[in-house]
mmCIF file of N, CA and C in Angstrom:
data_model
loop_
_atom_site.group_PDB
_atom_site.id
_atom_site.type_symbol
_atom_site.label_atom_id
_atom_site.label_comp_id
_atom_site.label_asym_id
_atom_site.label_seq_id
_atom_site.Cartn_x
_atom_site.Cartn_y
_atom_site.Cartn_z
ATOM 1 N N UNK A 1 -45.628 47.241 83.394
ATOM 2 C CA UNK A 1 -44.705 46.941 82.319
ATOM 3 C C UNK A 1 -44.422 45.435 82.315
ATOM 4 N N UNK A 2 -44.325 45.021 81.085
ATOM 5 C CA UNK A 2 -44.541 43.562 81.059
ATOM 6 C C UNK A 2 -42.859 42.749 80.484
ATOM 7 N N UNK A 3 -42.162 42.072 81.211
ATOM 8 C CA UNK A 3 -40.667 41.840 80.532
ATOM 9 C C UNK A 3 -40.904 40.432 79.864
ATOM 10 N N UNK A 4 -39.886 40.316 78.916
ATOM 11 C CA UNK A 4 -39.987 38.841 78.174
ATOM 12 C C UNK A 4 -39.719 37.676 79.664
ATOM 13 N N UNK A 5 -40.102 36.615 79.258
ATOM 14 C CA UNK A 5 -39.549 35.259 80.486
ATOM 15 C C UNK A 5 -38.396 34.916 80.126
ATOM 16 N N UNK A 6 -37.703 35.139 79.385
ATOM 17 C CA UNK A 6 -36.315 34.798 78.898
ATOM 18 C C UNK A 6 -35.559 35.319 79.527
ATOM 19 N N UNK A 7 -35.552 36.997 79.054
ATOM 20 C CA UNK A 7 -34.462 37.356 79.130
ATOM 21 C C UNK A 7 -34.644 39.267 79.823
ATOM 22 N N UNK A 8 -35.841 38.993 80.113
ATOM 23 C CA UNK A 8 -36.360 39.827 81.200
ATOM 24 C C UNK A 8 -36.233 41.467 79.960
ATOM 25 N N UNK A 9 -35.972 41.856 78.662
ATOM 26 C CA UNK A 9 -36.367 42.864 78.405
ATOM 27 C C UNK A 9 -37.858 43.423 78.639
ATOM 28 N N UNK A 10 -38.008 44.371 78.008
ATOM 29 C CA UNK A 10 -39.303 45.225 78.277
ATOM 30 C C UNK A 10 -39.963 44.769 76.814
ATOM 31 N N UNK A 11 -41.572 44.532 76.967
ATOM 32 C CA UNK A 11 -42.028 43.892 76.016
ATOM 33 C C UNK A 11 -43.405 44.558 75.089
ATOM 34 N N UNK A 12 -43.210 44.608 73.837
ATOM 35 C CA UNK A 12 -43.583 45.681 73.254
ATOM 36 C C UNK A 12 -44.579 44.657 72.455
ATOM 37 N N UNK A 13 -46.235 45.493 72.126
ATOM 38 C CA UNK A 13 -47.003 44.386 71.427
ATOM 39 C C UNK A 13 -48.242 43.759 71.990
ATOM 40 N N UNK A 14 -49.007 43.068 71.672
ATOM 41 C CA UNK A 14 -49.767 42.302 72.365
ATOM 42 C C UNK A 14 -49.875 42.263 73.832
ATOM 43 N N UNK A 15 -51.132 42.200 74.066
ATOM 44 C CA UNK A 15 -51.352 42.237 75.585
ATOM 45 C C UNK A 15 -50.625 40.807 76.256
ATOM 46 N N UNK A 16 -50.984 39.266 75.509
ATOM 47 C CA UNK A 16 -51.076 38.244 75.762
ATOM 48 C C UNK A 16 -49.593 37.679 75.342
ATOM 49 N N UNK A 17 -48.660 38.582 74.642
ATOM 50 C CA UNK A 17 -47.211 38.376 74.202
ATOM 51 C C UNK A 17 -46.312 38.285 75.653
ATOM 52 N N UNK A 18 -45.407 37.045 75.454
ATOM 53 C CA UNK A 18 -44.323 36.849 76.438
ATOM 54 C C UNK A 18 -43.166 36.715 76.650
ATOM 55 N N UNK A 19 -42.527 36.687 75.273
ATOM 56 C CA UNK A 19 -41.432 37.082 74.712
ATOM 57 C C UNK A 19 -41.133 37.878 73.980
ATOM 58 N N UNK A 20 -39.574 38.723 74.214
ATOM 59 C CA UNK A 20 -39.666 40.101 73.680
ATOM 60 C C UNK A 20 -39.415 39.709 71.805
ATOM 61 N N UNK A 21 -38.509 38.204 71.618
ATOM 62 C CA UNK A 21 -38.569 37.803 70.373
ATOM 63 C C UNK A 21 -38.494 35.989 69.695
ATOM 64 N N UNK A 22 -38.662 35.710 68.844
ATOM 65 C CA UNK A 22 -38.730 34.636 68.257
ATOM 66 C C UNK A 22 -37.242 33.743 69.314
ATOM 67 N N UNK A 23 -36.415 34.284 69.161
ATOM 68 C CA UNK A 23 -35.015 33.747 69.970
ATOM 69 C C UNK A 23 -35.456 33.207 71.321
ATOM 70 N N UNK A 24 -36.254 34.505 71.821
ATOM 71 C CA UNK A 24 -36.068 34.421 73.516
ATOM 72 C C UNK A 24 -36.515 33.089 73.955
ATOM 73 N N UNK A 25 -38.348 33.298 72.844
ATOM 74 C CA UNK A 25 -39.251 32.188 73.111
ATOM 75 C C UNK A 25 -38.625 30.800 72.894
ATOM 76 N N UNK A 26 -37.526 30.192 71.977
ATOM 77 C CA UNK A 26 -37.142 29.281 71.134
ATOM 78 C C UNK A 26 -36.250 28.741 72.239
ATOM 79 N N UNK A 27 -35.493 29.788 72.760
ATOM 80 C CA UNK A 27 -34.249 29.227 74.659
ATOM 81 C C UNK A 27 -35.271 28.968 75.428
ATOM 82 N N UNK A 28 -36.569 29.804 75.419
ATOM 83 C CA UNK A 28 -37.224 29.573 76.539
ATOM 84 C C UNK A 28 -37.573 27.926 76.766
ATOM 85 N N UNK A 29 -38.511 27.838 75.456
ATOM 86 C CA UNK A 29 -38.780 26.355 75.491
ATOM 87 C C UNK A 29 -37.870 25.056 75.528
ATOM 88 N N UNK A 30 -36.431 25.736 74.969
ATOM 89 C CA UNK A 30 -35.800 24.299 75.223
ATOM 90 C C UNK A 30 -35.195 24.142 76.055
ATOM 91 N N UNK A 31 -35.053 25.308 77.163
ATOM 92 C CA UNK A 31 -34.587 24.984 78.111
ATOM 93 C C UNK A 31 -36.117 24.013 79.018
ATOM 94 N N UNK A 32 -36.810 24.457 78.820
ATOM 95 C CA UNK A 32 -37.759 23.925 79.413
ATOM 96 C C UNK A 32 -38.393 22.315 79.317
ATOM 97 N N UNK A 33 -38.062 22.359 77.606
ATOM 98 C CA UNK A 33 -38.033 21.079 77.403
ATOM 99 C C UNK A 33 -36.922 19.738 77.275
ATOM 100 N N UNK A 34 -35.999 20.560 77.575
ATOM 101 C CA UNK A 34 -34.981 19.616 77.732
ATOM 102 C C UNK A 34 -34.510 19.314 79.179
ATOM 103 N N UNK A 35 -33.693 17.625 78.885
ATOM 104 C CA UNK A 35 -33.690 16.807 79.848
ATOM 105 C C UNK A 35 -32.687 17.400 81.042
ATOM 106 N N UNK A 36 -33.451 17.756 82.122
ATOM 107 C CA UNK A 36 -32.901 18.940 83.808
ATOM 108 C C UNK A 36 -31.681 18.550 84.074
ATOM 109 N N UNK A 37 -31.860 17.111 84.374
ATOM 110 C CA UNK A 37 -30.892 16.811 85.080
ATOM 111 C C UNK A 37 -30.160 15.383 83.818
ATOM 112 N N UNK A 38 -28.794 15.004 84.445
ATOM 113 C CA UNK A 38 -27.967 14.269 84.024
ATOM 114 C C UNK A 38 -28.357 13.104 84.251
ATOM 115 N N UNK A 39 -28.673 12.786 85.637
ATOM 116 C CA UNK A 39 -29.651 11.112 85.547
ATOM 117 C C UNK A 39 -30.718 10.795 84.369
ATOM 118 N N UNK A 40 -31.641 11.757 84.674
ATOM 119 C CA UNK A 40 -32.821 11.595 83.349
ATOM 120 C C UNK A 40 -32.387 11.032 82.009
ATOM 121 N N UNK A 41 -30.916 12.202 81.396
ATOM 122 C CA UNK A 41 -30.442 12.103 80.275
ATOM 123 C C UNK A 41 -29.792 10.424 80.111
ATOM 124 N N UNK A 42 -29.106 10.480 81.085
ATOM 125 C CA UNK A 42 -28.096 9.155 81.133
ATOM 126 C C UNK A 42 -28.827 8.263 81.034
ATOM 127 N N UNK A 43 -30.100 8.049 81.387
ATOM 128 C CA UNK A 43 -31.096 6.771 81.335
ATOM 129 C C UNK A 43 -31.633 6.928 79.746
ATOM 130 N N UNK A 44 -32.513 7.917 79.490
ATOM 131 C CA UNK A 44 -32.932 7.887 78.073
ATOM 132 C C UNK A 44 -31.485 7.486 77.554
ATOM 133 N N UNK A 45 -30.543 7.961 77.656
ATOM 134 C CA UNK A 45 -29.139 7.643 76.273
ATOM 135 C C UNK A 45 -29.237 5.871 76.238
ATOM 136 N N UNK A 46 -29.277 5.592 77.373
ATOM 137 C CA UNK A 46 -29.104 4.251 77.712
ATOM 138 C C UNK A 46 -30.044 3.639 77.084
ATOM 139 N N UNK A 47 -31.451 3.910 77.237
ATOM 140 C CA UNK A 47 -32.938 2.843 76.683
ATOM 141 C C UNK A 47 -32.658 2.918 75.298
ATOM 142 N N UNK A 48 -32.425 4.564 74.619
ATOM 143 C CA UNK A 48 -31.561 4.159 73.233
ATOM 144 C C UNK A 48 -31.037 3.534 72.619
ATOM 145 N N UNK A 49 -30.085 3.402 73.343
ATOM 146 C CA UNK A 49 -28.988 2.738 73.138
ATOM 147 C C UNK A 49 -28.996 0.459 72.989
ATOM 148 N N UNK A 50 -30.261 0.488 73.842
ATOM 149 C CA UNK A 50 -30.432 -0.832 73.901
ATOM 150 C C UNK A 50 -31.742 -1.224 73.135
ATOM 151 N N UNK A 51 -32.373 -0.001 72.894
ATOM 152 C CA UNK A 51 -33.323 -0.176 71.500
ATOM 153 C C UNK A 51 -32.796 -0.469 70.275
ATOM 154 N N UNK A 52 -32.132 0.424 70.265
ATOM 155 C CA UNK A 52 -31.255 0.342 68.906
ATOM 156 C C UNK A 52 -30.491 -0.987 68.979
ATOM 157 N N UNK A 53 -29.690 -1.394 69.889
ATOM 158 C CA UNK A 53 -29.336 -2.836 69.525
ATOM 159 C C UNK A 53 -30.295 -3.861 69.708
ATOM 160 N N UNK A 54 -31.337 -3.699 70.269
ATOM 161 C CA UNK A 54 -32.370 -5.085 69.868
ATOM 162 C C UNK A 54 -33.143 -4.815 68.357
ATOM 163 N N UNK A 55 -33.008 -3.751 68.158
ATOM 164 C CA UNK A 55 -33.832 -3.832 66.427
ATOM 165 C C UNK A 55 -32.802 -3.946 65.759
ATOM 166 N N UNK A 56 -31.649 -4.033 65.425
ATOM 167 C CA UNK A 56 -30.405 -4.269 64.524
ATOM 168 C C UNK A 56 -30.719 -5.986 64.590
ATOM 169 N N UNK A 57 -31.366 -6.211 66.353
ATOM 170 C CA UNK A 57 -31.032 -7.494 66.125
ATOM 171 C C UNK A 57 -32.132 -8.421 65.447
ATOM 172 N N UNK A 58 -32.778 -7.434 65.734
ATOM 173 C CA UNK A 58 -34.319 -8.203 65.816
ATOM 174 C C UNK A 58 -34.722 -7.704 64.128
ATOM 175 N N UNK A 59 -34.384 -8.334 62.630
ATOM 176 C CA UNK A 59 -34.864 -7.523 61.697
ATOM 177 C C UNK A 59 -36.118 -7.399 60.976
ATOM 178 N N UNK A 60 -36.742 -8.891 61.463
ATOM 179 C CA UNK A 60 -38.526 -9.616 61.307
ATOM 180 C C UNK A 60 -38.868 -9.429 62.823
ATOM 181 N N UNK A 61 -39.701 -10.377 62.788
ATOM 182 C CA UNK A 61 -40.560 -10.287 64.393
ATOM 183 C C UNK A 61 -39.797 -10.718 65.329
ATOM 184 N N UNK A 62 -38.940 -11.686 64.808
ATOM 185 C CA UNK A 62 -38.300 -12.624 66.156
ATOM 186 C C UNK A 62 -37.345 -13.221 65.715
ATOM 187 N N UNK A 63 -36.110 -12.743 66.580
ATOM 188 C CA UNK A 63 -34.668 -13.516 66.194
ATOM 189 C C UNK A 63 -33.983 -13.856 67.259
ATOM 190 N N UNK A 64 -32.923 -14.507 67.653
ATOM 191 C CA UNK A 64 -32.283 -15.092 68.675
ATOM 192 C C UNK A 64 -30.616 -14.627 68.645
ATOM 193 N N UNK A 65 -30.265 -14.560 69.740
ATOM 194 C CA UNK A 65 -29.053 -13.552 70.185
ATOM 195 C C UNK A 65 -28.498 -14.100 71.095
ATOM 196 N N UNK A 66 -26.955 -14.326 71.361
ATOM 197 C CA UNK A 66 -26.624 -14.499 72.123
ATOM 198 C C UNK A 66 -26.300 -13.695 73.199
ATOM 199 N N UNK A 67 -26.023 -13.441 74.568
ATOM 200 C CA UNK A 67 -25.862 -12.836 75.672
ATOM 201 C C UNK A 67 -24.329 -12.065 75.176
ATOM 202 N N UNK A 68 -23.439 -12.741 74.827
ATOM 203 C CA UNK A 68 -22.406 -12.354 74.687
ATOM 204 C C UNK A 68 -22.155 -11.026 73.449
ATOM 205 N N UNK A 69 -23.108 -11.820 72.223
ATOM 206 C CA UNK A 69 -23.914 -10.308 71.382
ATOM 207 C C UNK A 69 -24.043 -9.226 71.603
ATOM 208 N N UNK A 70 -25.380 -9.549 72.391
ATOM 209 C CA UNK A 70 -25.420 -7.790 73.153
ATOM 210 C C UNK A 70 -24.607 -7.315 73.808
ATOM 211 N N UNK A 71 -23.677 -8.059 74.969
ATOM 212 C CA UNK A 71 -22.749 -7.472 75.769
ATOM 213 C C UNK A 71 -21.752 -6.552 74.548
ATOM 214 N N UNK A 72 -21.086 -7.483 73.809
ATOM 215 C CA UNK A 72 -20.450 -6.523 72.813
ATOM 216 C C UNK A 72 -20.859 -5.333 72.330
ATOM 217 N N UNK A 73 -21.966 -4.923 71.925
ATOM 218 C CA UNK A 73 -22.799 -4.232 71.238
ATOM 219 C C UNK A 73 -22.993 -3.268 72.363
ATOM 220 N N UNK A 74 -22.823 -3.395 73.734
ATOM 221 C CA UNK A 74 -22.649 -2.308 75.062
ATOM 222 C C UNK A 74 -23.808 -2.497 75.763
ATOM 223 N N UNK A 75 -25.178 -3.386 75.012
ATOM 224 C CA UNK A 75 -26.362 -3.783 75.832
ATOM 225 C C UNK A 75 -26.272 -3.696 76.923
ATOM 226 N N UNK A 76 -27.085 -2.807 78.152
ATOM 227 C CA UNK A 76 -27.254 -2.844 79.145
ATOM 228 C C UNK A 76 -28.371 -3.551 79.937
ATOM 229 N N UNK A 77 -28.368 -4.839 80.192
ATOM 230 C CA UNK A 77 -29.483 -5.199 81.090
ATOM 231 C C UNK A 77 -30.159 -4.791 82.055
ATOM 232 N N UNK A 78 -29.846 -3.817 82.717
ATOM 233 C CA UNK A 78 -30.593 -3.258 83.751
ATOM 234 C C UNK A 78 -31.603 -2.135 83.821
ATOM 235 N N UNK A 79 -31.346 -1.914 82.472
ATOM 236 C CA UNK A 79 -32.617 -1.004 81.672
ATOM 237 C C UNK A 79 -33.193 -1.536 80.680
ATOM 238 N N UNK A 80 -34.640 -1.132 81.109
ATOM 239 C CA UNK A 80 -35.731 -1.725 80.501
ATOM 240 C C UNK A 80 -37.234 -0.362 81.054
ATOM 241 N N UNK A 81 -38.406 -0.720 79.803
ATOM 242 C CA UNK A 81 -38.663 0.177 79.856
ATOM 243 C C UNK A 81 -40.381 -0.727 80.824
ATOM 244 N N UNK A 82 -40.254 -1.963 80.639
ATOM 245 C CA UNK A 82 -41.586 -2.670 80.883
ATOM 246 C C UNK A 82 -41.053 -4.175 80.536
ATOM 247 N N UNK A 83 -41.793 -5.072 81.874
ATOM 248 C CA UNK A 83 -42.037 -6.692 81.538
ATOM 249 C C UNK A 83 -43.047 -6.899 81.579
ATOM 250 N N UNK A 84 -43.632 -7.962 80.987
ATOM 251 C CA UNK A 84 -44.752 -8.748 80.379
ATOM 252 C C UNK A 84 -44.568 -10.122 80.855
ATOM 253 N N UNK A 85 -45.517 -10.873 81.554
ATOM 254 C CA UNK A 85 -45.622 -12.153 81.786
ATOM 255 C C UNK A 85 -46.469 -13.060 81.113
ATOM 256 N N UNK A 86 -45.757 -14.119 80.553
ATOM 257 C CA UNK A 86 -47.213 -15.070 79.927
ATOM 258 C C UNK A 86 -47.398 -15.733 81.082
ATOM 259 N N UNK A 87 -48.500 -16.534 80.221
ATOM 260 C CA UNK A 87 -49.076 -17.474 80.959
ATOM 261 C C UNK A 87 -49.198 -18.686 81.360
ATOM 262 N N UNK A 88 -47.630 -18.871 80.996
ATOM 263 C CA UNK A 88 -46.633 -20.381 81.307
ATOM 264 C C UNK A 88 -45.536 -19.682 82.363
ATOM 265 N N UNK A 89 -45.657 -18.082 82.591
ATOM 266 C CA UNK A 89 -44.771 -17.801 83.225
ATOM 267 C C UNK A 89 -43.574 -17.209 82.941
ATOM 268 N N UNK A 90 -43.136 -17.271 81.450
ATOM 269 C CA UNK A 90 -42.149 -16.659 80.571
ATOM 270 C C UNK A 90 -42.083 -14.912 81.309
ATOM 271 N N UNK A 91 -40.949 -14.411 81.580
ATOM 272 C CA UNK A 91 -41.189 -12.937 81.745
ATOM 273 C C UNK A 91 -40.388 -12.375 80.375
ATOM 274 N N UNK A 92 -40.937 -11.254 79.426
ATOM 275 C CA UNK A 92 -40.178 -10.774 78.865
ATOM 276 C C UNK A 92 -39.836 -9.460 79.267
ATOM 277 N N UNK A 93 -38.382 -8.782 78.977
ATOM 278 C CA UNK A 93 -38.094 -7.811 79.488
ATOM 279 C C UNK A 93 -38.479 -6.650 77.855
ATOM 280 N N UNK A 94 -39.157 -5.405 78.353
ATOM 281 C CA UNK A 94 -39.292 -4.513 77.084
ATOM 282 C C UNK A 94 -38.188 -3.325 76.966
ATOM 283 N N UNK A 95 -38.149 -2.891 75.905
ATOM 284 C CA UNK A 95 -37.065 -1.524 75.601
ATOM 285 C C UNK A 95 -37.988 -1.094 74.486
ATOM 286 N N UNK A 96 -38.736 -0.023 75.184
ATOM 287 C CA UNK A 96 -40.125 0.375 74.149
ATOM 288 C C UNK A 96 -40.563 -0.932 73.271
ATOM 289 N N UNK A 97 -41.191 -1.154 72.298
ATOM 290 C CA UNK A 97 -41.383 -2.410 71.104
ATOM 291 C C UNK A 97 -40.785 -3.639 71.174
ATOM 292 N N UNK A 98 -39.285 -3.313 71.501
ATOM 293 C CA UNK A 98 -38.529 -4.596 71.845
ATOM 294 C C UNK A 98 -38.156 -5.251 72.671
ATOM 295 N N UNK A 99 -38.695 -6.702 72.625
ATOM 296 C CA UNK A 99 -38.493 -7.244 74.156
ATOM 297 C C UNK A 99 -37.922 -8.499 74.017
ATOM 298 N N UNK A 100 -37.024 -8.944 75.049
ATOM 299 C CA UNK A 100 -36.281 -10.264 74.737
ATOM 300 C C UNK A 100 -36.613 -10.921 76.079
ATOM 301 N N UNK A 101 -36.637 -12.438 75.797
ATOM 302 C CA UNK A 101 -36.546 -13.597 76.750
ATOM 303 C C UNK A 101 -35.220 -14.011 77.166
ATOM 304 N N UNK A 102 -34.933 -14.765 78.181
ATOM 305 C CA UNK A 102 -33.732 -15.323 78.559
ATOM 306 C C UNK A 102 -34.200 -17.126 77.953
ATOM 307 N N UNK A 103 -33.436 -17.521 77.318
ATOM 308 C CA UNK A 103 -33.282 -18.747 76.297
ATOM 309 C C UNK A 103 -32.225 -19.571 77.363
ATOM 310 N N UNK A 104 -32.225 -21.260 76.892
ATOM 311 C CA UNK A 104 -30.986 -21.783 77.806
ATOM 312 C C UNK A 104 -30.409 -21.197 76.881
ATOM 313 N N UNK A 105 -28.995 -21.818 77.655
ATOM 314 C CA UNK A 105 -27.574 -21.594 76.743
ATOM 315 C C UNK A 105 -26.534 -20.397 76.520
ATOM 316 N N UNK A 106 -27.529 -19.464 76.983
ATOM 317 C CA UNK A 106 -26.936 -17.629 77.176
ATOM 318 C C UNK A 106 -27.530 -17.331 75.899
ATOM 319 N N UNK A 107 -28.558 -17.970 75.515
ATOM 320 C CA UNK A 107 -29.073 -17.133 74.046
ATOM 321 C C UNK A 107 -30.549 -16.046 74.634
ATOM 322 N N UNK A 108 -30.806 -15.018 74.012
ATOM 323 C CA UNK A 108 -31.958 -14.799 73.901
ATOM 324 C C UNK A 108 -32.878 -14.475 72.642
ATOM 325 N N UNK A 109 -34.193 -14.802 72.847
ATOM 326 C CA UNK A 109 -35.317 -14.306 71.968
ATOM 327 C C UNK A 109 -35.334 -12.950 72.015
ATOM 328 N N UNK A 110 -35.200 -12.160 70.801
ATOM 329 C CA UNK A 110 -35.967 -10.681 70.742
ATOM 330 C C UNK A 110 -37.193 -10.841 69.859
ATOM 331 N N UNK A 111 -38.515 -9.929 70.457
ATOM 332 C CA UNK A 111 -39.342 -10.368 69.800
ATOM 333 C C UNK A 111 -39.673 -8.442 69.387
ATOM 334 N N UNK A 112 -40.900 -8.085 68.585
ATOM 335 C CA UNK A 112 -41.081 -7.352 68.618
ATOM 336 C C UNK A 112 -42.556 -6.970 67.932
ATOM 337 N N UNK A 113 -43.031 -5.989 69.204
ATOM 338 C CA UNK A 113 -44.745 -6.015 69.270
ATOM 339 C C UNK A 113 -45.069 -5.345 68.519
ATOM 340 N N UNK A 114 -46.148 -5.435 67.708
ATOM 341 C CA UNK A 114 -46.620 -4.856 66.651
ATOM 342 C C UNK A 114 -47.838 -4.485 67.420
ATOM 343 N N UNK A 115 -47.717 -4.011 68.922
ATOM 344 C CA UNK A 115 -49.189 -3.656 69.226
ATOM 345 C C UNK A 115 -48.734 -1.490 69.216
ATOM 346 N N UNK A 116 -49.678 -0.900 69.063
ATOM 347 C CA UNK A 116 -49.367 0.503 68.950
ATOM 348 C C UNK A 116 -49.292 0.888 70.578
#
């Protein structure tokens, strides 16, 4: 006898069927696909969160921001998703597409890659 993975009824139908209905399967997967634990979540909210304020900031390829900007805006510096080094040495920090330089003055460059 074969029970759904959900919710453990008895399962009627198809040999290769694994849920007893459209519902079971639909909890099944999002429990499955959704984020386990609270660290995971708290980080994605966060890279969000600092995506979204570098493309507000950034509305062409490349605009300049002050430090104090983003701080307002709740920017978190310590998340990032990838850096990139040129070849003068520049490091940019990424948040998926968007990536900013440290500028004098407390300003920064956001630039944003048009590579896929």
């Amino acid at each position: 006898m074969r029970e759904c993975l959900e919710c453990g009824e008895k399962i009627i139908g198809r040999s290769d069927k694994k849920f007893c209905s459209d519902m079971c399967r639909n909890a099944y997967n999002n429990k499955l696909n959704s984020d386990s634990n609270n660290f995971v979540r708290n980080v994605n909210n966060t890279l969000r969160k600092n995506r979204r304020i570098l493309e507000e900031a950034c509305k062409d390829d490349k605009a300049k921001i002050s430090k104090a900007s983003l701080l307002r805006e709740g920017f978190d510096f310590g998340f990032f998703t990838n850096t990139r080094t040129t070849q003068k040495g520049a490091t940019y920090y990424f948040v998926y597409e968007f990536g900013y330089l440290a500028l004098e003055n407390d300003l920064f460059l956001v630039v944003k890659d048009r590579k896929p």
